[in-house]
Coordinates of C-alpha atoms in Angstrom, one line a residue:
Chain A
M454 CA 0.0 0.0 0.0
L455 CA 2.8 2.4 0.9
M456 CA 4.7 1.5 -2.2
A457 CA 1.6 2.1 -4.4
G458 CA 1.2 5.5 -2.7
I459 CA 4.8 6.5 -3.3
F460 CA 4.7 5.3 -6.9
F461 CA 1.5 7.3 -7.5
A462 CA 3.2 10.4 -5.9
M463 CA 6.2 9.9 -8.2
L464 CA 3.9 9.7 -11.3
L465 CA 2.0 12.8 -10.2
M466 CA 5.3 14.7 -9.7
I467 CA 6.5 13.7 -13.2
C468 CA 3.2 14.7 -14.7
I469 CA 3.5 18.3 -13.3
N470 CA 7.0 18.5 -15.0
I471 CA 9.1 18.2 -11.9
P472 CA 12.5 17.0 -13.3
I473 CA 12.4 13.2 -13.2
A474 CA 15.6 13.2 -11.1
V475 CA 13.9 15.3 -8.4
A476 CA 10.7 13.2 -8.6
L477 CA 12.7 10.1 -8.1
A478 CA 14.7 11.5 -5.2
M479 CA 11.6 12.9 -3.5
S480 CA 9.9 9.5 -3.8
G481 CA 13.0 8.1 -2.1
V482 CA 12.7 10.7 0.7
L483 CA 9.0 9.9 1.2
G484 CA 9.9 6.2 1.5
L485 CA 12.6 7.1 4.1
L486 CA 10.2 9.3 6.0
F487 CA 7.4 6.7 6.2
T488 CA 9.5 3.7 7.0
E489 CA 12.4 5.1 9.1
G490 CA 11.2 8.5 10.3
P491 CA 12.7 12.0 10.0
G492 CA 16.0 11.0 11.6
S493 CA 16.9 9.0 8.6
L494 CA 16.9 12.0 6.2
V495 CA 20.6 12.5 6.6
T496 CA 20.8 9.6 4.1
I497 CA 19.8 12.0 1.4
A498 CA 23.3 13.6 1.5
L499 CA 25.1 10.3 1.6
D500 CA 23.2 8.7 -1.2
M501 CA 23.2 11.7 -3.5
Y502 CA 27.0 12.0 -3.1
S503 CA 27.8 8.3 -3.5
G504 CA 25.4 8.1 -6.5
S505 CA 27.3 10.8 -8.3
T506 CA 30.8 9.2 -7.8
K507 CA 30.3 6.0 -9.8
F508 CA 33.6 5.6 -11.4
S509 CA 32.4 3.7 -14.5
L510 CA 30.2 6.7 -15.5
I511 CA 33.2 9.0 -16.0
A512 CA 33.0 7.6 -19.6
I513 CA 29.9 9.7 -20.1
P514 CA 31.4 13.2 -19.8
M515 CA 34.4 12.1 -21.8
F516 CA 32.3 10.7 -24.7
V517 CA 29.9 13.6 -24.7
L518 CA 32.9 16.0 -24.8
A519 CA 34.6 14.1 -27.6
G520 CA 31.4 14.2 -29.6
A521 CA 30.9 17.9 -28.9
I522 CA 34.5 18.7 -30.0
M523 CA 34.0 16.7 -33.2
N524 CA 30.7 18.3 -34.0
A525 CA 32.4 21.7 -33.8
G526 CA 35.6 20.4 -35.5
G527 CA 34.6 20.2 -39.1
I528 CA 34.3 16.4 -39.4
T529 CA 30.7 16.3 -40.7
D530 CA 31.4 17.6 -44.2
R531 CA 34.4 15.3 -44.6
L532 CA 32.4 12.2 -43.6
I533 CA 29.5 13.2 -45.9
N534 CA 31.9 13.6 -48.8
F535 CA 33.5 10.3 -48.1
V536 CA 30.2 8.3 -47.7
T537 CA 28.8 10.1 -50.8
A538 CA 31.9 8.8 -52.8
I539 CA 31.1 5.3 -51.6
I540 CA 27.3 5.0 -52.0
G541 CA 26.1 8.3 -53.5
F542 CA 25.7 6.7 -56.9
I543 CA 22.8 4.5 -55.8
R544 CA 19.3 5.8 -56.4
G545 CA 18.3 7.8 -53.4
G546 CA 22.0 8.4 -52.7
L547 CA 21.6 11.2 -50.2
A548 CA 19.3 9.1 -48.1
M549 CA 21.9 6.4 -48.1
V550 CA 24.6 8.9 -47.2
N551 CA 22.4 10.1 -44.3
I552 CA 22.2 6.6 -42.9
G553 CA 25.9 5.8 -43.5
V554 CA 27.1 9.0 -41.9
S555 CA 24.9 8.3 -38.9
L556 CA 26.8 5.1 -38.3
F557 CA 30.1 7.1 -38.2
F558 CA 28.6 9.7 -36.0
A559 CA 27.4 7.1 -33.5
E560 CA 31.1 6.1 -33.1
I561 CA 31.9 9.7 -32.2
S562 CA 29.2 11.2 -30.0
G563 CA 26.9 8.8 -28.3
S564 CA 24.2 11.5 -28.2
A565 CA 21.5 11.1 -30.9
V566 CA 20.0 14.6 -30.4
A567 CA 23.4 16.3 -30.8
D568 CA 24.1 14.2 -33.9
V569 CA 20.8 14.8 -35.6
A570 CA 21.1 18.6 -35.0
A571 CA 24.7 18.7 -36.4
M572 CA 24.3 16.3 -39.3
G573 CA 20.6 17.0 -40.1
S574 CA 21.2 20.7 -40.4
I575 CA 23.7 20.0 -43.3
L576 CA 22.0 17.0 -45.0
I577 CA 18.3 17.8 -44.7
P578 CA 18.5 21.1 -46.6
Q579 CA 20.6 19.4 -49.3
M580 CA 18.0 16.6 -49.6
K581 CA 15.1 19.1 -49.9
K582 CA 17.0 21.0 -52.6
R583 CA 17.5 17.7 -54.5
G584 CA 13.8 17.0 -54.6
Y585 CA 13.3 14.7 -51.5
S586 CA 10.2 15.5 -49.6
K587 CA 10.8 17.2 -46.2
E588 CA 8.9 14.4 -44.5
F589 CA 11.1 11.7 -46.0
S590 CA 14.2 13.7 -45.2
A591 CA 13.3 14.1 -41.6
A592 CA 12.2 10.5 -41.2
V593 CA 15.4 9.0 -42.6
T594 CA 17.6 11.3 -40.5
S595 CA 15.7 10.6 -37.3
S596 CA 15.5 6.8 -37.6
S597 CA 19.1 6.4 -38.6
A598 CA 20.3 8.7 -35.7
S599 CA 18.3 6.6 -33.3
L600 CA 19.7 3.4 -34.6
A601 CA 23.1 4.9 -33.9
I602 CA 22.6 4.6 -30.1
I603 CA 23.2 0.9 -30.2
I604 CA 26.6 1.3 -31.9
P605 CA 29.4 2.2 -29.5
P606 CA 30.0 4.5 -27.8
S607 CA 26.5 4.7 -26.4
I608 CA 25.5 6.6 -23.3
P609 CA 22.4 4.5 -22.7
M610 CA 24.6 1.4 -22.8
I611 CA 27.0 3.0 -20.2
L612 CA 24.1 3.8 -18.0
Y613 CA 22.6 0.3 -18.4
A614 CA 25.9 -1.3 -17.6
A615 CA 26.2 0.8 -14.4
S616 CA 22.6 0.1 -13.4
A617 CA 22.7 -3.7 -14.1
N618 CA 26.3 -4.1 -12.8
T619 CA 27.4 -5.7 -16.1
S620 CA 30.2 -5.1 -18.6
V621 CA 29.9 -2.0 -20.8
E622 CA 32.7 -3.3 -23.1
Q623 CA 30.6 -6.5 -23.8
L624 CA 27.5 -4.4 -24.4
F625 CA 29.5 -2.2 -26.9
V626 CA 30.5 -5.3 -28.8
A627 CA 27.0 -6.7 -28.7
G628 CA 25.7 -3.6 -30.4
L629 CA 27.8 -3.8 -33.5
V630 CA 26.1 -6.5 -35.6
P631 CA 22.5 -5.4 -34.9
G632 CA 23.6 -1.8 -35.7
L633 CA 25.0 -2.9 -39.1
L634 CA 21.9 -5.0 -39.8
G635 CA 19.6 -2.2 -38.9
A636 CA 21.5 0.2 -41.2
A637 CA 21.2 -2.3 -44.1
G638 CA 17.5 -2.5 -43.4
L639 CA 17.0 1.3 -43.3
M640 CA 19.0 1.6 -46.6
L641 CA 16.7 -1.0 -48.2
V642 CA 13.6 0.9 -47.2
A643 CA 15.2 4.2 -48.4
Y644 CA 16.0 2.5 -51.7
L645 CA 12.4 1.3 -52.2
F646 CA 11.2 4.8 -51.5
A647 CA 13.8 6.2 -53.9
K648 CA 12.6 3.8 -56.7
R649 CA 9.0 4.6 -56.1
Y650 CA 9.3 8.4 -56.0
N651 CA 12.3 8.6 -58.4
F652 CA 14.7 10.3 -56.0
P653 CA 18.0 11.3 -57.7
T654 CA 21.4 9.7 -57.6
E655 CA 24.6 11.7 -56.8
A656 CA 27.8 11.7 -58.8
A657 CA 28.8 8.4 -60.5
F658 CA 31.3 6.2 -58.6
N659 CA 34.8 7.3 -59.1
L660 CA 37.9 5.6 -57.5
G661 CA 39.9 8.8 -57.6
R662 CA 37.2 10.7 -55.8
L663 CA 36.9 7.9 -53.2
R664 CA 40.7 8.0 -52.5
E665 CA 40.7 11.8 -52.2
T666 CA 37.7 11.9 -49.8
F667 CA 39.2 9.0 -47.8
V668 CA 42.5 10.7 -47.3
D669 CA 40.6 13.9 -46.3
A670 CA 38.5 12.0 -43.7
L671 CA 41.3 9.7 -42.5
P672 CA 42.2 11.6 -39.3
A673 CA 38.6 11.4 -38.2
F674 CA 38.7 7.6 -38.4
T675 CA 41.2 7.6 -35.5
L676 CA 38.2 7.8 -33.2
P677 CA 36.5 4.6 -34.2
V678 CA 39.9 2.9 -34.2
I679 CA 40.7 4.1 -30.6
I680 CA 37.2 3.3 -29.3
L681 CA 36.6 0.0 -31.1
G682 CA 40.2 -1.2 -31.4
G683 CA 41.2 -0.2 -27.9
I684 CA 38.1 -1.8 -26.2
F685 CA 37.8 -4.9 -28.4
G686 CA 41.5 -5.6 -28.3
G687 CA 41.4 -5.4 -24.5
Y688 CA 44.0 -2.6 -24.3
V689 CA 41.8 0.0 -22.6
T690 CA 38.6 0.1 -20.6
A691 CA 35.5 2.1 -21.8
T692 CA 36.4 5.0 -19.5
E693 CA 40.0 5.0 -20.7
A694 CA 38.9 4.8 -24.4
A695 CA 36.6 7.8 -23.7
G696 CA 39.6 9.8 -22.3
L697 CA 41.7 8.9 -25.4
A698 CA 38.7 9.8 -27.6
V699 CA 38.8 13.4 -26.2
L700 CA 42.5 13.7 -26.8
A701 CA 42.0 12.3 -30.4
A702 CA 39.0 14.7 -31.0
L703 CA 41.2 17.7 -30.0
L704 CA 44.1 16.6 -32.2
V705 CA 41.8 15.9 -35.2
S706 CA 40.0 19.2 -34.9
A707 CA 43.3 21.0 -34.6
W708 CA 44.5 19.1 -37.7
Y709 CA 41.5 20.3 -39.6
G710 CA 42.1 23.8 -38.4
N711 CA 38.6 24.0 -36.8
L712 CA 39.7 24.1 -33.1
D713 CA 39.0 27.6 -31.8
V714 CA 38.5 28.6 -28.2
R715 CA 34.8 29.6 -28.7
H716 CA 34.0 26.1 -30.1
L717 CA 36.0 24.4 -27.4
R718 CA 34.3 26.4 -24.6
R719 CA 30.9 25.5 -26.0
A720 CA 31.8 21.9 -26.3
M721 CA 33.1 21.8 -22.6
L722 CA 29.9 23.5 -21.5
D723 CA 27.6 21.2 -23.4
G724 CA 29.5 18.2 -22.1
G725 CA 29.3 19.4 -18.5
I726 CA 25.6 20.2 -18.6
Q727 CA 24.6 17.0 -20.4
T728 CA 26.7 15.0 -17.9
A729 CA 25.2 16.8 -14.9
V730 CA 21.6 16.2 -16.1
V731 CA 22.3 12.4 -16.5
M732 CA 24.3 12.1 -13.3
L733 CA 21.7 13.8 -11.2
L734 CA 19.3 11.1 -12.3
V735 CA 21.8 8.4 -11.4
A736 CA 22.4 10.0 -7.9
A737 CA 18.6 10.2 -7.3
S738 CA 18.2 6.6 -8.3
V739 CA 20.6 5.6 -5.5
L740 CA 18.3 7.3 -3.0
M741 CA 15.2 5.6 -4.4
G742 CA 17.0 2.3 -4.9
G743 CA 17.9 2.1 -1.2
F744 CA 14.2 2.3 -0.3
L745 CA 13.2 -0.2 -3.1
T746 CA 15.8 -2.7 -1.9
R747 CA 14.7 -2.4 1.8
A748 CA 11.1 -2.9 0.7
Q749 CA 12.2 -5.9 -1.5
I750 CA 10.2 -4.5 -4.4
P751 CA 12.4 -5.8 -7.2
Q752 CA 12.4 -9.3 -5.7
Q753 CA 8.6 -9.3 -5.2
L754 CA 8.2 -8.2 -8.9
A755 CA 10.5 -10.9 -10.1
Q756 CA 8.6 -13.5 -8.1
G757 CA 5.2 -12.2 -9.2
I758 CA 6.2 -12.5 -12.9
L759 CA 8.0 -15.8 -12.4
D760 CA 4.8 -17.2 -10.8
I761 CA 3.0 -16.4 -14.1
T762 CA 5.7 -17.7 -16.4
T763 CA 9.3 -18.9 -16.3
Q764 CA 9.7 -19.0 -20.1
Q765 CA 12.4 -16.6 -21.2
W766 CA 10.6 -15.8 -24.5
A767 CA 7.5 -14.8 -22.6
I768 CA 9.4 -12.7 -20.1
L769 CA 11.3 -10.9 -22.9
L770 CA 8.0 -10.3 -24.7
I771 CA 6.5 -8.7 -21.6
L772 CA 9.5 -6.6 -21.0
N773 CA 9.8 -5.6 -24.7
F774 CA 6.2 -4.4 -24.6
F775 CA 6.8 -2.6 -21.4
F776 CA 9.8 -0.7 -22.7
L777 CA 8.1 0.2 -25.9
I778 CA 5.3 1.8 -23.9
I779 CA 7.7 3.5 -21.6
G780 CA 9.6 4.9 -24.7
F781 CA 6.5 6.9 -25.6
F782 CA 6.8 8.9 -22.4
L783 CA 10.4 8.9 -21.1
H784 CA 13.8 9.8 -22.4
S785 CA 16.2 6.9 -22.6
A786 CA 18.4 7.9 -19.7
A787 CA 15.4 8.3 -17.4
A788 CA 13.8 5.0 -18.5
I789 CA 17.0 3.1 -17.9
I790 CA 17.7 4.6 -14.5
L791 CA 14.0 4.2 -13.3
V792 CA 13.4 0.7 -14.6
I793 CA 16.6 -1.4 -14.8
P794 CA 17.3 -1.7 -11.1
I795 CA 13.7 -3.0 -10.6
V796 CA 13.8 -5.6 -13.4
I797 CA 17.3 -6.9 -13.1
P798 CA 16.5 -9.4 -10.3
L799 CA 13.8 -10.8 -12.7
I800 CA 16.3 -11.1 -15.6
T801 CA 18.8 -12.9 -13.3
A802 CA 16.2 -15.2 -11.9
A803 CA 15.0 -16.1 -15.4
G804 CA 18.5 -16.9 -16.5
I805 CA 18.6 -14.2 -19.2
D806 CA 22.1 -12.8 -20.1
P807 CA 22.2 -9.2 -18.8
V808 CA 24.4 -8.2 -21.8
H809 CA 21.8 -9.6 -24.2
F810 CA 19.0 -7.9 -22.3
G811 CA 21.0 -4.6 -22.3
L812 CA 21.0 -4.6 -26.0
V813 CA 17.3 -5.4 -26.2
V814 CA 16.6 -2.4 -23.8
T815 CA 18.7 0.0 -25.8
L816 CA 17.0 -1.0 -29.1
N817 CA 13.6 -0.5 -27.4
L818 CA 14.6 2.9 -26.3
A819 CA 16.0 3.7 -29.8
I820 CA 12.5 3.0 -31.1
G821 CA 11.1 5.1 -28.2
Q822 CA 13.0 8.2 -29.6
Q823 CA 10.8 7.9 -32.7
T824 CA 7.4 7.8 -30.9
P825 CA 5.8 11.0 -29.8
P826 CA 5.0 12.7 -27.4
V827 CA 8.5 12.3 -26.0
A828 CA 10.6 11.8 -29.1
S829 CA 13.5 14.2 -28.9
V830 CA 15.3 12.9 -31.9
L831 CA 12.2 12.9 -34.2
I832 CA 11.3 16.4 -32.9
T833 CA 14.9 17.7 -33.7
A834 CA 14.7 16.2 -37.2
C835 CA 11.3 17.7 -37.8
S836 CA 12.5 21.0 -36.5
V837 CA 15.5 21.0 -39.0
A838 CA 13.2 20.0 -41.9
R839 CA 10.4 22.4 -40.9
A840 CA 8.0 19.4 -41.2
N841 CA 5.0 18.4 -39.3
I842 CA 5.7 15.6 -36.8
W843 CA 2.6 13.6 -37.6
E844 CA 3.2 13.8 -41.4
V845 CA 6.8 12.7 -40.8
S846 CA 5.6 9.9 -38.6
K847 CA 3.5 8.5 -41.5
V848 CA 6.7 8.0 -43.5
N849 CA 8.8 7.1 -40.5
I850 CA 6.6 4.1 -39.7
W851 CA 8.4 2.1 -42.4
F852 CA 11.8 2.9 -40.8
V853 CA 10.5 2.2 -37.3
G854 CA 9.3 -1.1 -38.8
V855 CA 12.9 -2.0 -39.6
L856 CA 14.0 -1.1 -36.1
L857 CA 11.2 -3.3 -34.7
A858 CA 12.3 -6.2 -37.0
V859 CA 15.9 -5.8 -35.7
L860 CA 14.6 -5.8 -32.1
M861 CA 12.6 -9.0 -32.6
L862 CA 15.6 -10.6 -34.3
C863 CA 18.0 -9.7 -31.5
T864 CA 15.4 -10.7 -28.8
Y865 CA 14.7 -14.1 -30.1
V866 CA 17.9 -15.0 -31.8
P867 CA 20.4 -14.0 -29.1
S868 CA 23.4 -15.3 -31.2
V869 CA 22.9 -12.4 -33.6
P870 CA 24.1 -9.8 -31.0
M871 CA 26.0 -12.2 -28.8
F872 CA 28.3 -14.2 -31.1
L873 CA 30.9 -11.4 -31.2
V874 CA 30.7 -11.2 -27.4
E875 CA 31.2 -14.9 -27.1
Y876 CA 34.1 -14.7 -29.5
F877 CA 35.9 -11.8 -27.7
Y878 CA 35.1 -12.4 -24.1
R879 CA 33.9 -15.9 -23.2
Chain B
M286 CA 16.1 30.8 -20.9
E287 CA 14.5 34.0 -22.2
T288 CA 14.4 36.6 -19.4
A289 CA 14.4 39.8 -21.5
S290 CA 11.1 40.9 -19.9
Y291 CA 12.9 41.1 -16.5
P292 CA 16.1 43.2 -17.1
R293 CA 17.4 43.1 -13.5
L294 CA 16.7 39.4 -13.2
S295 CA 18.3 38.9 -16.6
R296 CA 21.5 40.6 -15.3
I297 CA 21.6 38.4 -12.2
N298 CA 21.0 35.3 -14.3
R299 CA 23.8 36.2 -16.6
L300 CA 26.2 36.8 -13.7
I301 CA 25.3 33.6 -11.9
G302 CA 25.2 31.7 -15.2
S303 CA 28.7 32.8 -16.2
I304 CA 30.2 32.0 -12.8
L305 CA 28.6 28.5 -13.0
E306 CA 29.7 28.1 -16.6
W307 CA 33.4 28.8 -15.7
I308 CA 33.2 26.4 -12.7
T309 CA 31.7 23.7 -14.9
I310 CA 34.3 24.3 -17.7
G311 CA 37.1 24.3 -15.2
L312 CA 36.0 21.0 -13.7
M313 CA 35.6 19.4 -17.2
I314 CA 39.1 20.5 -18.1
L315 CA 40.5 19.0 -14.8
L316 CA 38.6 15.8 -15.3
T317 CA 39.7 15.5 -18.9
L318 CA 43.3 16.1 -17.9
C319 CA 43.1 13.6 -15.0
V320 CA 41.6 10.8 -17.2
T321 CA 43.9 11.3 -20.2
V322 CA 47.1 11.6 -18.1
A323 CA 46.2 8.5 -16.1
V324 CA 45.4 6.5 -19.3
I325 CA 48.6 7.5 -21.0
A326 CA 50.6 6.8 -17.8
R327 CA 49.0 3.3 -17.4
L328 CA 49.7 2.4 -21.1
M329 CA 53.3 3.4 -20.4
G330 CA 53.3 1.0 -17.3
Q331 CA 52.7 3.5 -14.5
S332 CA 49.5 4.0 -12.5
F333 CA 48.5 6.7 -10.1
S334 CA 47.0 5.8 -6.7
W335 CA 44.9 8.9 -6.6
Y336 CA 43.3 8.6 -10.0
D337 CA 40.1 6.7 -9.2
E338 CA 39.3 8.7 -6.1
I339 CA 40.0 12.1 -7.5
A340 CA 38.2 11.5 -10.9
A341 CA 35.1 10.2 -9.0
I342 CA 35.1 13.4 -6.8
M343 CA 35.4 15.6 -9.9
L344 CA 32.4 13.8 -11.5
A345 CA 30.4 14.5 -8.3
W346 CA 31.4 18.2 -8.5
I347 CA 30.4 18.4 -12.2
T348 CA 27.1 16.8 -11.3
Y349 CA 26.1 19.4 -8.8
Y350 CA 27.6 22.6 -10.3
G351 CA 26.4 21.5 -13.7
S352 CA 23.0 20.7 -12.3
A353 CA 22.6 24.2 -10.9
L354 CA 23.5 25.6 -14.3
A355 CA 21.1 23.2 -16.0
A356 CA 18.4 24.4 -13.5
L357 CA 19.1 28.0 -14.5
H358 CA 18.5 27.0 -18.2
R359 CA 15.7 24.5 -17.3
R360 CA 17.6 21.7 -19.0
H361 CA 16.8 18.9 -16.6
I362 CA 14.9 15.9 -18.1
G363 CA 11.2 16.2 -17.5
F364 CA 7.8 15.4 -19.0
D365 CA 5.7 18.5 -19.8
T366 CA 3.0 16.9 -22.1
V367 CA 0.4 16.5 -19.3
L368 CA 1.1 19.9 -17.7
L369 CA 0.7 21.7 -21.0
A370 CA -2.6 19.9 -21.6
L371 CA -4.1 21.4 -18.4
P372 CA -6.4 24.5 -18.5
K373 CA -4.3 27.6 -17.9
K374 CA -5.2 28.3 -14.3
L375 CA -4.7 24.7 -13.2
R376 CA -1.5 24.6 -15.2
V377 CA 0.0 27.6 -13.4
G378 CA -1.2 26.2 -10.0
A379 CA 0.4 22.8 -10.7
L380 CA 3.6 24.4 -11.9
L381 CA 3.9 26.4 -8.6
V382 CA 3.2 23.2 -6.6
G383 CA 6.0 21.5 -8.5
E384 CA 8.4 24.3 -7.9
A385 CA 7.7 24.2 -4.2
I386 CA 8.4 20.4 -4.1
I387 CA 11.7 21.0 -5.9
L388 CA 12.7 23.6 -3.4
I389 CA 11.7 21.4 -0.4
F390 CA 13.8 18.6 -1.7
F391 CA 16.9 20.7 -2.2
F392 CA 16.4 22.3 1.2
L393 CA 16.3 18.9 2.8
M394 CA 19.4 17.9 0.8
A395 CA 21.3 21.0 1.9
R396 CA 20.4 20.4 5.6
A397 CA 21.5 16.8 5.4
G398 CA 24.7 17.9 3.6
F399 CA 25.6 20.2 6.5
Q400 CA 24.9 17.5 9.1
V401 CA 27.2 15.1 7.2
L402 CA 29.9 17.8 7.0
D403 CA 29.8 18.0 10.9
V404 CA 30.2 14.3 11.2
L405 CA 33.1 14.2 8.8
A406 CA 35.2 16.8 10.5
G407 CA 38.8 15.7 10.7
D408 CA 38.6 12.9 8.1
T409 CA 40.8 13.0 5.0
L410 CA 40.8 11.3 1.6
V411 CA 42.5 7.9 1.4
S412 CA 44.8 8.7 -1.5
L413 CA 45.5 12.3 -0.7
S414 CA 45.7 12.4 3.1
W415 CA 46.2 16.2 3.2
M416 CA 42.7 16.8 1.6
P417 CA 39.8 17.0 4.2
I418 CA 36.7 15.1 3.1
Q419 CA 34.7 18.1 4.2
V420 CA 36.0 19.9 1.2
T421 CA 35.0 17.2 -1.3
Q422 CA 31.6 16.6 0.3
S423 CA 30.9 20.3 0.5
V424 CA 29.5 20.0 -3.0
I425 CA 26.2 18.5 -1.6
P426 CA 25.0 21.5 0.6
I427 CA 26.6 24.1 -1.8
G428 CA 25.1 22.3 -4.9
A429 CA 21.7 22.1 -3.3
I430 CA 21.7 25.8 -2.3
L431 CA 22.9 26.8 -5.8
F432 CA 20.2 24.6 -7.4
M433 CA 17.5 26.5 -5.3
I434 CA 18.9 29.9 -6.3
C435 CA 18.9 28.9 -10.0
Q436 CA 15.5 27.4 -9.8
V437 CA 14.0 30.6 -8.3
L438 CA 15.9 32.8 -10.8
S439 CA 14.6 31.0 -13.8
L440 CA 11.1 30.6 -12.5
P441 CA 9.6 33.8 -14.0
A442 CA 10.6 33.0 -17.6
Y443 CA 9.5 29.3 -17.2
L444 CA 6.2 30.5 -15.8
K445 CA 5.7 32.8 -18.7
L446 CA 6.5 30.2 -21.3
T447 CA 4.4 27.5 -19.6
A448 CA 1.4 29.8 -19.1
A449 CA 1.6 30.5 -22.9
G450 CA 1.5 26.8 -23.5
I451 CA 5.1 26.6 -24.9
S452 CA 7.1 23.4 -24.3
L453 CA 10.6 24.1 -22.9
E454 CA 12.0 21.1 -24.6
H455 CA 10.7 22.2 -28.0
A456 CA 12.1 25.7 -27.4
E457 CA 15.5 24.2 -26.5
I458 CA 15.5 22.0 -29.6
E459 CA 14.6 25.0 -31.8
E460 CA 17.5 26.9 -30.2
E461 CA 19.9 24.1 -30.9
V462 CA 18.7 23.7 -34.5
E463 CA 19.0 27.4 -35.1
T464 CA 22.6 27.4 -33.8
E465 CA 23.5 24.6 -36.1
L466 CA 21.8 26.1 -39.1
H467 CA 23.5 29.4 -38.4
K468 CA 26.8 27.7 -38.1
N469 CA 26.3 26.1 -41.5
R470 CA 25.2 29.4 -43.1
E471 CA 28.4 31.0 -41.7
R472 CA 30.5 28.2 -43.2
V473 CA 28.8 28.4 -46.6

């Protein structure tokens, strides 16, 4: 009864737009007050401090900063030129380029909204000029940017790993194959649209042009090499790779001559604020988590669901449905921090691999970024394209269909995301 | 956040904003230096005993100084769909109740923070024994007080936007998109 009351109070606080971090922390405070009395409120300071000092989460400010520096550092044009030289000759070439560049950007930033604002503001106007509808341009940009959150580095994955106490390096590896499969699917849908609406091709394939653009973009490729090579090769941890990524981003931007103090200051500031917003949520979750653990809520939930079914496929189906619904209303960071500590005992009890489940959750939340009312990536793409969100959603449904297909494949054929993890780590 | 209708408030906001910005930037620089130096040193076969503890403390400081700055710009993650769907009077009432709850929470956090500082008097860090824990933990009461100040300073503009039915998140996205489009126009 007390738990239901606290849950209802938290929902009410979220509905009146109290920051989710504060709603979460205040619910924890209510729990403390009712179960242990006012004397226990000193715990607020201890939990809010210990929650904000989780060492593994230092990767977040570092990756955000690396991404912000690269966004300001002139890499986007070079990547677009390079990807155009590879696949621009296909019908609907600019849409293909959009999807291809998103994959590279995922390697760099880890923040889909920042990527879609930086990349979309260059590609969407070009697409509109070349005869693509603004709805299609926004849809392809939005869905490919969301897919990018399952390709390392990914802030939701770092948060999941910290919440579920699992390996972020293994999660990064698990995201690679589904990310590439999803990109191939999105390209296929874009091609079918291009055939039907006769979208243009870009310049014919030219080996000289490919070589020229590759050399120009070469310094930018140091980032994926550091992140993927360093982590997969076992040379560095995710946090260390993030630190090196910042250093590489600074050097690459300086090499391109785009590193000025104004850009760097803004990158530092964006990185600091984005980190603070996410970390306050994490700290608040420790306060609420303490209460949930004392009340044995996660264990009771796990037992309740296991009493209904012990089948892994059924549990995954229930959780997929739950996360898809949550994706309509919550940002990915908030959804992970609110829900993962509660469902992890269920996952463990059902014998589901937490790395596999982490990928499933991240894919669900990628889809959630495409479903209004809370759909920051879609809203950003619509804003760049000056398109109506509902008209864009009518086109976007095909691309979301691809993401759903990848989700189902990864959920029910675990070897698709996990075979690389097995190969590298087990 | 737009505070042009309140010139004096706007000046105070800018002052507090720029102080917090420089603190956040300074902490980000220190954290970046700390992590990169430690990684390079480890790859060269040397490790620092202070690295884990100091980096984690800096993350906590970024969390609370950055959070106050985010509160000043109303950048914390929220869900405004229901609030904006309410009739205007009810919307404004609900908003004020929400603001009061936020202030109550941070008041409790500041109070608890000071209590903890009293208890920790005399303790030092493990890796840097000359550094009192009171200094590192001071971020909790100071951060909470700063958050309250920033929340109050940004309230008039937030109230005005919400009363007009404008979503803060959408306004923020528009601002981000405008910046990027402007940057591209400059480049062209």
